[in-house]
Every structure is written in C-alpha cells, then in structure tokens.
Coordinates of C-alpha atoms in Angstrom, one line a residue:
Chain P
M1396 CA -0.1 0.2 0.1
T1397 CA 1.2 3.6 -0.9
S1398 CA 1.1 6.0 2.4
R1399 CA -2.4 7.8 0.9
P1400 CA -5.2 4.8 1.1
Q1401 CA -3.0 4.4 4.8
L1402 CA -3.4 7.9 6.4
I1403 CA -7.2 7.7 4.6
F1404 CA -7.3 4.0 6.4
L1405 CA -5.4 6.1 9.8
G1406 CA -7.4 8.7 9.6
C1407 CA -11.0 6.6 9.7
L1408 CA -10.1 4.4 12.2
F1409 CA -8.9 7.6 14.1
L1410 CA -13.2 8.9 13.3
A1411 CA -14.4 5.9 14.2
L1412 CA -12.6 5.9 17.6
L1413 CA -13.6 9.1 18.2
I1414 CA -17.1 7.3 18.5
V1415 CA -16.7 4.8 20.6
P1416 CA -16.4 6.3 23.9
F1417 CA -20.6 7.8 22.4
L1418 CA -22.2 4.1 22.2
G1419 CA -22.5 3.6 25.3
S1420 CA -21.3 -0.2 25.7
R1421 CA -18.7 0.7 28.4
Y1422 CA -17.2 -3.0 27.5
L1423 CA -16.4 -1.7 24.2
T1424 CA -14.0 1.5 25.2
E1425 CA -12.0 -0.6 27.0
L1426 CA -11.9 -3.3 24.4
A1427 CA -10.7 -0.1 22.7
V1428 CA -8.5 1.4 25.3
Q1429 CA -6.4 -2.3 25.2
V1430 CA -6.6 -2.3 21.4
M1431 CA -5.0 1.0 21.0
I1432 CA -2.4 0.1 23.8
L1433 CA -1.4 -3.3 21.6
S1434 CA -1.4 -1.2 18.4
L1435 CA 1.1 0.9 20.1
L1436 CA 3.3 -2.2 21.3
A1437 CA 3.4 -3.3 18.1
L1438 CA 3.9 -0.1 15.9
S1439 CA 6.9 0.5 18.2
L1440 CA 8.6 -3.0 17.4
N1441 CA 7.3 -2.3 13.8
I1442 CA 10.3 0.9 13.9
L1443 CA 12.9 -1.3 14.4
A1444 CA 11.2 -5.1 11.8
G1445 CA 10.2 -3.3 9.8
H1446 CA 11.8 -0.6 8.4
V1447 CA 15.6 -1.0 10.0
G1448 CA 15.1 -5.3 9.4
L1449 CA 16.0 -6.3 13.2
I1450 CA 13.6 -8.3 14.2
S1451 CA 14.1 -8.0 18.2
F1452 CA 13.2 -11.0 21.0
G1453 CA 13.4 -8.1 23.9
H1454 CA 11.1 -6.0 23.5
A1455 CA 9.0 -6.4 25.7
A1456 CA 11.7 -5.2 28.6
F1457 CA 10.6 -1.8 27.1
F1458 CA 6.9 -2.0 27.5
A1459 CA 7.4 -3.6 31.0
I1460 CA 9.9 -0.5 31.8
G1461 CA 8.1 1.8 31.0
G1462 CA 4.7 0.2 33.0
Y1463 CA 6.9 -0.6 36.5
A1464 CA 8.7 2.8 36.2
T1465 CA 5.1 4.8 35.7
A1466 CA 3.7 1.9 38.7
F1467 CA 6.6 3.0 40.9
F1468 CA 6.8 6.5 40.6
L1469 CA 3.0 7.5 40.6
S1470 CA 2.3 5.4 43.9
R1471 CA 5.9 5.1 46.0
W1472 CA 6.5 8.7 45.2
Q1473 CA 3.9 10.1 44.4
L1474 CA 4.1 12.4 42.1
P1475 CA 2.0 13.6 39.8
L1476 CA 1.2 11.5 35.9
G1477 CA 3.0 14.8 34.2
A1478 CA 6.6 13.3 35.9
A1479 CA 5.1 9.9 36.5
M1480 CA 4.8 9.5 32.9
P1481 CA 8.5 11.2 31.3
L1482 CA 10.4 10.4 33.7
A1483 CA 9.7 6.4 32.7
I1484 CA 9.8 7.1 29.4
I1485 CA 13.3 8.7 30.4
L1486 CA 13.8 4.8 32.2
A1487 CA 13.2 4.0 29.2
T1488 CA 15.7 5.7 27.7
A1489 CA 18.7 5.2 29.3
F1490 CA 17.8 1.5 29.6
A1491 CA 17.4 1.7 25.3
L1492 CA 19.8 3.4 24.6
V1493 CA 22.9 1.1 26.9
I1494 CA 21.3 -2.3 25.6
G1495 CA 21.3 -1.0 21.7
I1496 CA 24.5 -0.1 21.8
L1497 CA 25.8 -3.0 22.8
C1498 CA 22.9 -5.1 20.7
V1499 CA 23.2 -4.0 17.1
R1500 CA 26.7 -4.4 16.9
L1501 CA 25.1 -7.6 16.2
K1502 CA 22.8 -9.4 13.5
A1503 CA 20.6 -11.0 12.2
I1504 CA 19.9 -14.2 14.8
Y1505 CA 22.8 -12.4 17.3
F1506 CA 21.0 -10.0 17.9
A1507 CA 17.8 -11.9 17.9
M1508 CA 19.7 -14.1 20.4
L1509 CA 21.0 -10.6 22.4
T1510 CA 17.9 -8.7 22.4
L1511 CA 15.9 -12.3 23.9
A1512 CA 19.3 -12.2 26.5
F1513 CA 17.7 -8.7 28.0
S1514 CA 14.9 -8.9 28.9
M1515 CA 15.0 -12.1 30.5
L1516 CA 17.5 -9.6 32.6
V1517 CA 14.8 -7.3 33.2
W1518 CA 12.5 -10.2 33.7
G1519 CA 14.9 -11.5 36.6
V1520 CA 15.4 -8.4 38.2
I1521 CA 11.3 -8.0 38.2
I1522 CA 10.5 -11.3 39.7
K1523 CA 13.3 -10.9 41.8
W1524 CA 13.3 -7.6 43.1
K1525 CA 10.8 -7.9 45.2
P1526 CA 10.5 -3.7 47.3
V1527 CA 10.0 -2.7 44.3
T1528 CA 8.3 -4.6 41.3
G1529 CA 6.5 -6.4 44.0
G1530 CA 8.1 -10.2 42.6
D1531 CA 5.8 -12.6 40.9
D1532 CA 2.4 -11.2 41.8
G1533 CA 3.4 -7.6 40.6
F1534 CA 3.2 -4.0 41.2
V1535 CA -0.9 -3.8 42.5
G1536 CA -2.3 -1.3 43.3
I1537 CA -1.4 1.8 41.1
A1538 CA -2.7 5.4 42.5
L1539 CA -4.2 6.7 39.6
P1540 CA -5.1 10.8 38.9
Q1541 CA -8.3 11.2 39.9
F1542 CA -9.4 12.6 36.7
L1543 CA -7.9 9.3 35.2
A1544 CA -10.4 6.8 37.4
T1545 CA -13.4 7.1 34.8
P1546 CA -13.2 5.1 32.1
Q1547 CA -14.9 7.0 30.1
N1548 CA -11.4 10.0 30.7
F1549 CA -8.9 7.2 30.5
Y1550 CA -10.7 6.3 26.8
W1551 CA -9.5 9.8 25.5
F1552 CA -6.6 10.4 27.2
T1553 CA -5.2 6.4 25.8
L1554 CA -7.1 7.8 21.7
A1555 CA -5.4 11.3 22.6
I1556 CA -1.3 9.4 23.7
V1557 CA -1.9 6.8 21.3
S1558 CA -3.0 9.3 18.4
I1559 CA -0.5 11.5 19.1
S1560 CA 2.5 8.3 19.1
T1561 CA 1.2 7.1 15.4
A1562 CA 1.5 10.8 14.1
L1563 CA 4.7 10.9 15.6
M1564 CA 6.1 7.6 13.9
W1565 CA 4.2 8.4 10.9
L1566 CA 5.8 11.3 10.7
L1567 CA 8.9 9.6 11.4
S1568 CA 8.5 6.8 8.2
K1569 CA 7.9 9.6 5.7
S1570 CA 11.2 11.7 6.6
T1571 CA 14.8 11.7 5.3
M1572 CA 15.4 9.6 9.0
G1573 CA 12.9 7.1 8.1
Q1574 CA 13.2 6.3 4.4
T1575 CA 17.4 6.1 5.8
F1576 CA 16.2 3.9 8.0
V1577 CA 14.2 1.6 5.2
A1578 CA 17.6 1.6 3.5
I1579 CA 19.0 0.1 5.4
R1580 CA 16.9 -2.4 6.1
E1581 CA 17.4 -3.1 1.4
N1582 CA 21.3 -2.9 1.5
E1583 CA 23.4 -2.3 4.4
T1584 CA 26.3 -2.0 2.6
R1585 CA 24.4 0.3 0.2
A1586 CA 23.4 2.5 3.1
S1587 CA 26.8 2.0 4.8
F1588 CA 28.8 3.6 1.0
L1589 CA 26.5 6.2 0.6
G1590 CA 27.6 7.7 3.9
V1591 CA 25.2 6.6 6.8
N1592 CA 26.4 5.9 9.2
V1593 CA 24.4 2.2 9.9
R1594 CA 24.4 1.9 13.4
Q1595 CA 24.3 5.1 15.1
M1596 CA 21.0 4.7 12.4
Q1597 CA 20.6 1.5 14.0
L1598 CA 20.4 2.4 17.4
I1599 CA 18.6 5.8 17.0
A1600 CA 15.4 3.3 15.7
F1601 CA 16.0 0.9 18.7
V1602 CA 15.4 3.8 20.7
L1603 CA 13.1 5.1 19.5
A1604 CA 11.0 1.7 19.3
A1605 CA 12.2 1.6 23.5
I1606 CA 10.2 4.7 24.2
F1607 CA 7.3 4.1 22.4
A1608 CA 7.3 0.2 23.6
A1609 CA 7.7 2.3 27.4
I1610 CA 4.8 4.7 26.4
A1611 CA 2.4 1.4 25.6
G1612 CA 3.4 0.3 29.0
S1613 CA 3.4 2.9 30.3
L1614 CA -0.6 3.0 29.8
M1615 CA -1.5 -0.4 30.7
A1616 CA -0.2 -0.3 34.1
M1617 CA -1.8 2.3 34.8
Y1618 CA -5.4 0.4 32.2
L1619 CA -4.5 -2.3 34.8
R1620 CA -3.6 -0.8 37.6
G1621 CA -0.8 -2.6 37.9
M1622 CA 2.2 -4.4 36.3
Y1623 CA 3.3 -8.4 36.4
P1624 CA 6.1 -9.6 35.8
Q1625 CA 5.1 -11.9 32.5
S1626 CA 5.4 -8.6 31.5
A1627 CA 8.8 -9.0 30.2
F1628 CA 9.2 -12.8 30.0
W1629 CA 10.2 -14.0 26.2
T1630 CA 7.1 -15.0 25.5
Q1631 CA 5.4 -11.9 25.6
S1632 CA 8.2 -10.8 23.7
G1633 CA 6.8 -13.2 20.9
H1634 CA 3.3 -11.6 20.8
I1635 CA 4.3 -8.6 20.1
V1636 CA 6.4 -10.1 17.1
I1637 CA 3.5 -11.6 16.0
S1638 CA 0.9 -9.0 16.2
V1639 CA 3.9 -7.4 14.1
L1640 CA 3.6 -10.4 11.7
L1641 CA 0.7 -10.8 11.3
G1642 CA -0.3 -7.0 10.1
G1643 CA 2.5 -7.2 8.1
V1644 CA 6.1 -5.7 9.0
H1645 CA 6.6 -3.8 5.2
S1646 CA 3.8 -0.7 5.8
F1647 CA 3.3 1.3 8.4
V1648 CA -0.2 0.0 9.4
G1649 CA 0.2 -3.9 9.5
P1650 CA 0.8 -4.2 12.7
I1651 CA -2.5 -1.7 14.2
L1652 CA -4.5 -4.8 11.6
G1653 CA -2.0 -7.1 13.5
A1654 CA -2.7 -6.0 17.1
S1655 CA -5.9 -5.5 16.4
L1656 CA -6.4 -8.6 15.0
L1657 CA -4.6 -10.8 17.1
Y1658 CA -6.5 -9.1 20.8
L1659 CA -9.5 -8.8 18.9
L1660 CA -9.6 -12.8 17.9
E1661 CA -7.8 -14.0 21.7
V1662 CA -11.3 -11.8 23.4
T1663 CA -13.5 -13.9 21.5
I1664 CA -12.0 -17.5 21.5
H1665 CA -11.4 -17.1 25.0
Q1666 CA -15.0 -16.7 25.9
Y1667 CA -15.4 -20.5 23.6
T1668 CA -12.1 -21.7 24.6
Q1669 CA -9.4 -21.5 26.7
Y1670 CA -7.3 -23.0 24.3
W1671 CA -6.3 -20.1 23.0
P1672 CA -2.4 -20.3 22.7
L1673 CA -3.2 -23.0 20.8
V1674 CA -5.6 -20.8 17.9
M1675 CA -2.5 -18.5 17.8
G1676 CA 0.0 -20.3 17.0
L1677 CA -2.4 -22.3 14.9
I1678 CA -1.7 -18.7 13.1
L1679 CA 1.7 -17.5 13.2
L1680 CA 2.5 -21.3 11.9
L1681 CA -0.6 -20.1 8.7
V1682 CA 1.5 -16.3 8.8
V1683 CA 4.7 -17.9 8.4
L1684 CA 4.5 -20.7 5.8
V1685 CA 1.5 -19.3 3.8
L1686 CA 1.6 -15.6 3.9
P1687 CA 5.2 -13.9 4.8
E1688 CA 4.0 -10.7 3.7
G1689 CA 1.1 -10.6 6.4
L1690 CA -2.4 -9.4 6.2
I1691 CA -1.9 -6.4 3.9
G1692 CA 0.4 -8.7 0.8
L1693 CA -2.9 -10.6 0.9
F1694 CA -4.8 -7.4 0.9
R1695 CA -2.1 -6.0 -1.1
K1696 CA -2.6 -9.4 -3.7
L1697 CA -6.6 -9.2 -3.6
Y1698 CA -6.6 -5.4 -4.4
A1699 CA -4.1 -6.4 -7.9
R1700 CA -6.5 -9.0 -8.6
L1701 CA -9.8 -6.8 -8.4
G1702 CA -7.9 -4.5 -10.9
R1703 CA -6.6 -6.5 -13.1
K1704 CA -10.4 -8.3 -13.6
Chain F
M477 CA 41.2 -12.3 51.3
Q478 CA 37.4 -11.3 52.8
V479 CA 34.3 -12.6 51.4
V480 CA 31.1 -10.8 50.6
Y481 CA 28.6 -12.6 52.4
P482 CA 24.5 -12.0 52.2
R483 CA 22.8 -10.4 54.7
N484 CA 20.5 -13.5 55.8
A485 CA 22.1 -15.2 58.6
L486 CA 20.8 -19.3 57.1
N487 CA 23.2 -18.2 54.5
D488 CA 25.9 -17.3 56.6
R489 CA 26.6 -20.1 57.8
K490 CA 26.4 -22.2 54.7
V491 CA 29.1 -21.0 52.6
R492 CA 31.5 -20.8 55.9
R493 CA 29.6 -24.2 56.2
M494 CA 30.5 -25.3 52.8
F495 CA 34.0 -23.8 52.9
T496 CA 34.7 -25.9 56.7
N497 CA 33.0 -29.0 55.2
P498 CA 34.4 -31.2 52.3
T499 CA 30.8 -33.6 52.3
V500 CA 29.0 -30.1 51.8
L501 CA 31.5 -29.3 49.6
F502 CA 31.3 -32.2 47.9
I503 CA 27.3 -32.5 47.7
Q504 CA 27.6 -29.5 45.4
V505 CA 30.0 -30.2 42.9
M506 CA 28.1 -33.9 43.2
N507 CA 24.9 -31.1 42.5
S508 CA 26.3 -29.1 40.0
V509 CA 27.4 -31.7 37.7
S510 CA 24.1 -33.7 36.9
L511 CA 22.3 -30.8 36.7
A512 CA 24.7 -29.7 34.2
M513 CA 24.6 -33.0 32.6
N514 CA 20.9 -32.5 32.5
L515 CA 20.8 -29.7 30.6
F516 CA 23.3 -31.0 28.6
I517 CA 21.2 -33.7 27.0
I518 CA 18.5 -30.9 26.5
A519 CA 21.3 -28.3 25.1
A520 CA 22.9 -31.3 22.8
G521 CA 20.1 -31.6 20.7
L522 CA 20.0 -27.8 20.3
T523 CA 22.9 -27.0 19.1
L524 CA 22.5 -29.9 17.0
I525 CA 19.9 -28.8 15.0
F526 CA 21.4 -25.3 15.0
G527 CA 24.6 -26.6 14.1
V528 CA 23.3 -28.6 10.6
L529 CA 20.0 -27.0 9.9
R530 CA 21.3 -22.9 11.0
I531 CA 17.2 -23.1 12.9
V532 CA 17.7 -21.0 16.3
N533 CA 15.0 -24.0 17.9
F534 CA 12.9 -21.8 20.4
A535 CA 10.1 -25.6 20.6
H536 CA 13.2 -27.3 22.1
G537 CA 11.6 -26.2 25.3
A538 CA 8.4 -28.3 24.0
F539 CA 10.6 -31.2 22.5
Y540 CA 11.5 -32.2 26.4
M541 CA 7.9 -31.7 28.0
V542 CA 6.2 -33.8 25.6
G543 CA 9.4 -36.1 26.8
A544 CA 8.7 -35.7 30.2
Y545 CA 4.9 -36.5 30.1
V546 CA 5.3 -39.3 27.2
A547 CA 7.3 -41.0 29.6
L548 CA 4.5 -40.8 32.6
S549 CA 2.1 -42.5 30.2
I550 CA 4.7 -45.0 29.8
L551 CA 5.2 -45.9 33.0
R552 CA 1.5 -45.1 34.2
V553 CA 1.0 -49.1 31.7
T554 CA 4.2 -50.0 32.4
G555 CA 3.4 -50.2 36.4
D556 CA 7.3 -48.1 38.2
T557 CA 9.4 -50.6 37.4
D558 CA 13.7 -50.6 35.8
L559 CA 11.8 -51.8 32.7
G560 CA 9.0 -49.1 32.6
F561 CA 11.6 -46.3 32.9
L562 CA 13.8 -47.1 30.4
L563 CA 10.9 -47.7 28.2
G564 CA 9.9 -44.6 29.1
V565 CA 12.9 -42.8 28.0
L566 CA 13.1 -44.0 25.4
G567 CA 9.5 -44.4 24.1
S568 CA 9.3 -40.2 24.9
G569 CA 12.3 -39.8 22.2
V570 CA 10.6 -42.4 19.8
V571 CA 7.4 -40.8 20.3
M572 CA 8.8 -37.3 19.4
G573 CA 10.9 -38.2 17.4
A574 CA 8.0 -38.9 15.5
I575 CA 5.8 -36.1 16.3
A576 CA 9.3 -33.8 15.0
F577 CA 9.9 -35.7 11.5
V578 CA 6.3 -35.0 10.4
V579 CA 6.5 -31.2 11.4
E580 CA 9.8 -31.5 9.7
R581 CA 9.0 -32.5 6.5
G582 CA 4.7 -31.6 6.3
L583 CA 5.6 -27.6 7.0
L584 CA 9.4 -27.0 8.5
S585 CA 10.7 -28.2 5.5
R586 CA 9.2 -25.4 3.3
L587 CA 11.0 -22.4 5.1
Y588 CA 14.5 -23.7 4.7
D589 CA 15.2 -21.2 1.9
K590 CA 13.1 -18.6 3.6
E591 CA 14.4 -15.7 6.4
H592 CA 16.0 -17.1 9.5
M593 CA 13.4 -15.2 11.3
L594 CA 10.6 -16.8 9.9
Q595 CA 12.3 -19.8 11.3
L596 CA 12.2 -18.8 14.3
L597 CA 9.0 -17.9 14.3
F598 CA 7.5 -21.4 12.5
T599 CA 9.0 -22.8 16.4
F600 CA 7.6 -20.1 18.1
A601 CA 4.2 -21.0 16.9
L602 CA 5.2 -24.8 17.7
V603 CA 5.8 -23.9 21.5
L604 CA 2.0 -22.5 21.6
V605 CA 0.0 -25.3 19.3
I606 CA 2.3 -28.6 21.2
K607 CA 2.1 -26.4 25.1
D608 CA -2.3 -26.4 24.3
I609 CA -2.6 -30.2 22.2
V610 CA 0.8 -31.5 26.2
K611 CA -2.5 -29.7 28.4
M612 CA -5.3 -30.5 26.1
I613 CA -4.1 -34.6 26.9
W614 CA -2.7 -34.9 29.7
G615 CA -4.7 -31.3 32.3
T616 CA -3.0 -28.6 33.0
G617 CA -1.9 -30.7 36.9
Q618 CA 1.8 -30.9 39.1
Y619 CA 2.9 -34.5 38.3
S620 CA 6.0 -36.6 39.3
I621 CA 7.9 -39.7 38.6
G622 CA 10.5 -41.8 40.3
A623 CA 13.2 -42.7 40.3
P624 CA 13.1 -46.1 38.9
P625 CA 13.8 -48.7 41.8
F626 CA 17.1 -49.7 40.9
L627 CA 18.7 -46.7 41.0
R628 CA 17.0 -45.0 44.2
G629 CA 18.3 -44.6 47.3
A630 CA 21.5 -43.1 47.9
V631 CA 25.2 -44.9 47.6
N632 CA 28.1 -44.2 49.6
L633 CA 31.3 -42.5 48.0
G634 CA 33.4 -42.9 50.7
I635 CA 33.8 -38.9 51.1
T636 CA 29.4 -39.1 51.8
Y637 CA 26.2 -41.1 50.3
Y638 CA 25.2 -39.6 47.3
P639 CA 21.3 -40.7 45.8
K640 CA 21.9 -42.9 42.6
Y641 CA 20.1 -41.0 40.4
M642 CA 21.4 -38.2 40.3
L643 CA 24.9 -39.9 40.0
F644 CA 23.1 -41.8 37.1
L645 CA 22.3 -38.9 35.4
C646 CA 26.2 -37.7 36.6
A647 CA 28.0 -40.6 33.8
L648 CA 25.1 -40.8 31.5
G649 CA 26.3 -37.4 30.5
P650 CA 29.7 -37.6 29.2
I651 CA 28.5 -41.0 27.7
I652 CA 25.5 -39.5 26.0
A653 CA 28.6 -36.0 24.9
I654 CA 31.2 -39.0 23.3
A655 CA 28.1 -41.0 21.2
I656 CA 27.3 -37.8 19.9
W657 CA 31.0 -36.8 18.6
F658 CA 31.9 -40.6 17.7
F659 CA 28.6 -40.7 16.1
M660 CA 30.0 -37.0 13.9
E661 CA 33.7 -37.3 13.9
R662 CA 34.5 -41.3 13.3
T663 CA 31.0 -42.2 10.9
R664 CA 30.6 -41.9 7.6
W665 CA 26.9 -40.5 8.7
G666 CA 28.8 -38.2 10.6
R667 CA 30.7 -37.1 7.7
I668 CA 28.1 -36.6 5.9
L669 CA 26.7 -34.4 8.5
R670 CA 29.3 -32.4 8.9
A671 CA 29.6 -31.8 5.2
A672 CA 26.0 -30.5 5.5
R673 CA 26.9 -28.0 7.4
E674 CA 29.5 -26.9 5.4
D675 CA 28.2 -26.9 2.3
R676 CA 25.0 -27.7 2.0
V677 CA 24.6 -26.9 -2.4
M678 CA 27.2 -29.4 -3.1
L679 CA 27.1 -32.5 -0.9
N680 CA 23.0 -32.1 -2.8
A681 CA 25.0 -32.1 -5.5
L682 CA 27.3 -34.9 -5.1
G683 CA 24.6 -37.2 -5.0
T684 CA 22.9 -37.3 -1.6
D685 CA 19.7 -36.9 0.2
V686 CA 20.2 -33.4 2.2
K687 CA 16.7 -33.5 2.8
M688 CA 16.3 -36.7 4.9
V689 CA 20.1 -35.8 6.8
Y690 CA 18.3 -32.4 8.0
S691 CA 15.4 -34.8 8.5
G692 CA 16.9 -36.8 10.3
V693 CA 19.6 -34.1 12.2
F694 CA 15.9 -32.4 13.7
V695 CA 14.7 -36.1 14.4
T696 CA 17.4 -36.6 16.9
G697 CA 17.0 -33.3 17.5
A698 CA 13.9 -33.5 19.2
A699 CA 14.5 -37.2 20.2
L700 CA 17.4 -36.0 22.8
A701 CA 14.8 -33.1 24.5
A702 CA 11.8 -35.8 24.8
M703 CA 14.7 -38.2 26.3
G704 CA 16.5 -34.8 28.3
G705 CA 12.9 -34.4 29.7
A706 CA 11.8 -38.0 30.8
L707 CA 14.8 -37.8 32.2
A708 CA 14.8 -34.4 34.6
A709 CA 11.0 -36.2 35.6
P710 CA 12.5 -37.5 38.8
R711 CA 14.0 -34.3 39.5
S712 CA 11.6 -32.2 39.4
A713 CA 8.3 -32.0 38.9
V714 CA 6.0 -31.9 35.1
D715 CA 3.7 -29.4 34.8
P716 CA 2.6 -27.7 31.5
G717 CA 5.3 -24.9 32.4
M718 CA 8.2 -26.9 32.4
D719 CA 9.3 -25.3 29.0
A720 CA 9.6 -21.9 29.1
L721 CA 12.5 -21.9 31.4
V722 CA 14.3 -24.5 30.5
I723 CA 14.8 -23.1 27.3
I724 CA 16.7 -20.3 28.3
D725 CA 18.9 -22.3 30.0
A726 CA 19.4 -24.5 26.9
F727 CA 19.9 -21.1 25.0
I728 CA 21.6 -19.6 27.8
I729 CA 24.4 -23.5 27.7
V730 CA 25.0 -22.9 23.9
I731 CA 25.6 -19.5 23.6
I732 CA 28.5 -19.9 25.8
G733 CA 29.1 -23.2 24.1
G734 CA 29.2 -21.6 20.4
L735 CA 25.9 -22.6 19.1
G736 CA 26.7 -25.7 17.0
S737 CA 29.2 -27.1 19.5
L738 CA 28.5 -30.1 21.0
L739 CA 32.2 -29.2 22.7
G740 CA 30.8 -25.9 24.0
S741 CA 27.8 -27.0 25.6
F742 CA 29.1 -29.7 27.4
V743 CA 31.5 -26.9 28.3
G744 CA 28.8 -24.7 28.9
A745 CA 26.4 -27.0 30.5
L746 CA 29.5 -26.8 33.0
I747 CA 29.7 -23.4 33.8
L748 CA 25.5 -22.8 33.6
G749 CA 25.8 -25.6 36.5
F750 CA 28.1 -24.7 39.0
L751 CA 26.5 -21.8 38.4
T752 CA 23.1 -22.6 39.7
V753 CA 23.9 -24.5 41.9
M754 CA 27.3 -22.5 43.5
G755 CA 25.8 -19.3 42.3
S756 CA 22.8 -20.3 44.6
I757 CA 24.8 -20.2 47.8
Y758 CA 25.7 -16.6 47.3
L759 CA 23.3 -14.6 45.7
G760 CA 20.3 -17.0 46.8
E761 CA 17.2 -16.4 44.3
W762 CA 18.9 -14.2 42.7
V763 CA 21.6 -16.8 40.3
I764 CA 18.2 -17.0 38.3
V765 CA 19.7 -13.1 37.0
A766 CA 23.6 -14.0 37.0
S767 CA 23.0 -16.8 34.2
Y768 CA 21.7 -14.0 32.1
V769 CA 24.2 -11.8 32.8
M770 CA 26.4 -14.0 31.7
M771 CA 24.6 -14.4 28.3
V772 CA 24.3 -11.2 27.9
V773 CA 28.2 -10.7 28.7
I774 CA 29.4 -14.3 26.3
L775 CA 27.2 -12.8 23.7
L776 CA 28.8 -9.2 23.9
V777 CA 32.5 -10.2 24.0
R778 CA 32.6 -12.9 22.0
P779 CA 28.7 -13.3 19.8
W780 CA 29.9 -17.7 19.1
G781 CA 30.7 -18.6 22.0
L782 CA 34.0 -20.5 23.6
F783 CA 34.2 -23.2 21.5
G784 CA 31.6 -21.2 18.0
K785 CA 33.8 -20.5 15.2
A786 CA 33.2 -16.4 13.7
D787 CA 31.9 -17.1 10.6
E788 CA 29.4 -15.0 8.6
E789 CA 26.7 -16.1 10.3
R790 CA 27.6 -14.1 13.3
H791 CA 27.5 -10.3 11.3

C-alpha cells in the first residue's frame, strides 16, 4: 500500500475511535483502550522490525520498564502523572541506549538472541527485586490521578497519547531518517557506502522503538492498575513479533491490523475455549508458511487481482 | 581475602560450612555436575539442530516437556519398574522423534530457503501449539515420576552418601557426549552431517539426499530433548510450565559454548550447572539473574561462544 490509502485508513480509524465512547458500551470502550495500547506496542516494534529490518525478541523489556517505572513513580514516590510518565519514558530511554549500543553490534539471529537475553535479565530482576517491583505477584494497586479515574476519561487520555505517538511515528517513517532506515533494511552495505552511519541509525531506531514501547507499557500499567512480571517474559516479546508479522512488516498500518486482530480474536476465542495459545500458534503457522507478507500482503494481492479484472 | 556474605544469617552459615566442610562441598559439586549433565542432554539436541539446519529452535523446551509427559504415560501402563523407566525414556524419544519427523517433512522443510526470522517464528508457533495440546491431553496438574527402583536410594561414596539417580545422570552425560562425538567425527554418517553443515548445495550436488539428512538431524535433536525431559522428570516436577525456563537455560548453554559446537555445549552445561548450584549459595534466588548476565556478557564479547567459529553467520 502506498502512503495515501494508509493515511485515509488511519484517518477513518481515528474518526471511528472518536465515536466509540458515545456508543454507551463500557465493554467496548475498555476493549478499544486495550486494542489501542497493543497497537501502539506493535507499531513501536515495527520501527525496528519493519523499517530497519532488525527483529528484536526482547522488545517486551521496554514495555515492562515503562509500565513498572510509571507504577513506581505514581504509587511509591506519589509523583503527579505529568512527572511520572515522562520520567518512566526517560528511564526506558536510558535503558534502551545502553542495551541498544550493545545490541546493534550484532545482526539477525545474534541480535535476536541478545535482545532476548537482555529482556530475560530485566524479567529476572523484576521477579527477584520484590521491594520495588512486587516480585512474582506483580505491582498491584496503582494510585491513578483523579481525572483518569473514570473509564471514559481514561479512554480519551489513551486515545490522545496513542494518536500523537502514531502521528509522530508516521512522520518519522516519511522523514529522511525513515527513508534511511528503509535503505539500511534493503541493503546495508549500499547504505553505508552512501555515507549512512548504519550503527548509529540502527541505535536511533532501537531507542525510538523502546520509547514508544515504554509509552504503551505506561498506559497498560495505568489501565490495569498494576504491572506483572509476565509482561517482560520472552513469550510476551514473541507476541509482539507475531502481531507485527500478522499485520505485515513492510507497511505502516500493518502492525495496527495485526495487533487489533490478534487481540480481538483472543477475546472472542477465550469465550469458547481456554486454548487460545493453540489458535494463536496455528494462526502464526499459517502466516509463516502461507502469508509471510501478513494481512497487508493479502490485501495487496486481492487488490491487484481485482484491479486486473 | 574478605568474602562478602549475603545479609541472611542462614546463608552466612551455609557459606562458611561449605568452605570448612568437604562433605558439603562435595555434595554441591555433585549437584552441579548432575544438573549440568541433565541440561547438556537437552542442549546437545539444540546445538545439533542449529549446527546443521541453522535454525534456532524455540520449541526445544516444548519437546523436552512432551518427553516428560510421554514417559509419565508409559510408566502408568508399565508400572513403576526398571524396565518401565527404560521404556519411558526410549519411548519418549521415539514418540517425539516421530512427531518431529512429521513436522519437519510437512512444514518446516518449506522454510529452509526463507529468512531466519520466519524459521524462528515457526518454532515459536510450535511452542504455542504443543503446549496447549499437552494441556489438552494431560491437563494442567503437576505430576512426578520416581526414579527407577534400581536407582533409588543413595550410595556410599566414601566421603558421603549420594543419591544414585543423580550419579546416574552424572555418568550418562559424558556417555551421550562421547556417543554423539563418535558419531559425528568417526562415522560415515557423521561425515555427511559435517558436510551438510559446511555446504549443503555442494553435498546435494554430490548425490547425497540432503533432505533426509536434515530430517534426521531434526528428529535426533527432538528425540534428545524428549529423552532429556524424561530423564529430568525424577529430579523435578512435570507440569505444563516446565518448558519455558528450560529453553532459556538451553539457550544460555549453547550461547556460552557456541551455537553448533558439541564440546561447547558440554562445557557450557558445566558452567551453567556450577553457576546455578554454587551461585545460589552466594546469591540466593538472584542466581537466575546471574545466568542471564553471563549470557549477555558472552554474546557481547564472543557472540560465537567459547568454542564456536566466528563465521559469516555472526555478522
């Protein structure tokens, strides 16, 4: 898909999300909040996976750091939201800088393994550092500011943050830097011959991806009124990769489609059976074997076929 | 030299006792080795698969879990006998090997020419599917398998008594290591495997059925994981969560040793075994973090591991 239809899609999506709270269904509102947060998380990984072509298997670490830090600053230090969230994001950025500098030195499988190792390190610390994180039981009971107490208000807050983040990521993907990212993905050697500092660009993408993941984590912690160690486990990172892949990596809106579809399926299937992971596994098998381009690839093919007729 | 002890008084005593009491030290060493050998059997399959197929198999932990459950079912039929245990271990390898053959021929083989990341996600999908199927068949309860009758109890080693089953594991690890080494380095089949690792296109051109080689390696690796699971069962509980951490342990081992290196996995398993057992005396539960730190450090300093080769795959 070229950028025009994608922009129209994003616009329609935004308009639809503006209507949701007025439909009067609390269930729908809460569902939309979760879908938005998970879409933001998937979009954040796509900066790295889709644009630069580095697939991280430890992306959940930054989601967890953002969430736990927000929880800690809000509840333990009693900071106002306006300070807690930015601080949490700064903290995640710092982590991403250090981890990123070390990770971008490696490629492909080794990059995936190192990011996995770091995320397990974060997970291990979360599990064991009970006084700060609550350990196995998770960080329970976040004190939310008054203005976010109602589901309606929280919805507007999430919509605002997610929309701004998405807009920023869109601008990034259309900017010179975004184009440079794609150049690195397509041919790293050629990009470096053209004078691109490949490592530096990869690091920037890594940190940006981590920042938006941390924002998603921060929102999720506030939505759940808590944060749980499972959020940093390697399987969680796997889920983010699945969302991105299901939607389609080489497009902007793909991860939104992937994350939304995956979550809506999960909610639906959970009503019938506890074996959601089995279904997710089968979906992933299908995507890997038949649809490596994801849903976007499928749409493109259908579109091309219709156009020919 | 001043040793910094943990705050905990109980730990404090434990640490002192360890240095002054050779019996405790001996037991800790034996515990480290038996854990290491158990982990080695699992990691050996992982490194074999990576060495030849160049696939990082996330499903290896799931294979391990299937092995433990299959052994459990076989033991239910045979009863708690020596023969039953033997059948359980071998049977778990056979059953998992058969499943792996179908999966490899039917699905995985279509991905050999695709990106590494698709292969990796394929194995991740297997994790999700296998885990739920295990839950469907065996439920979510926790089970345990006893050691076979002839390996029950402890044996006097002169210094102290030590459980026979753990000794059995200590002996089994090197035996399996030598068997795999012999197979790889001294037999015709092993030569073909090594050739497949170096240049599969050329091997194919020379008339070897590379497809079957790949199937064989995947099946063997999966069977090793399953037998590792069956053998581990008397040491720990059998439950649907047993795969998630063991795969990370196996990753740590093959990364320390070098992906694809058998000797590396053996040494890596020993390092992780000693770190886990000895480290827990100093660090308590924080030892789990220490093993991840080790994995990170190795990946940073020598991404190809202690015994691996710095090949073009690394970059």
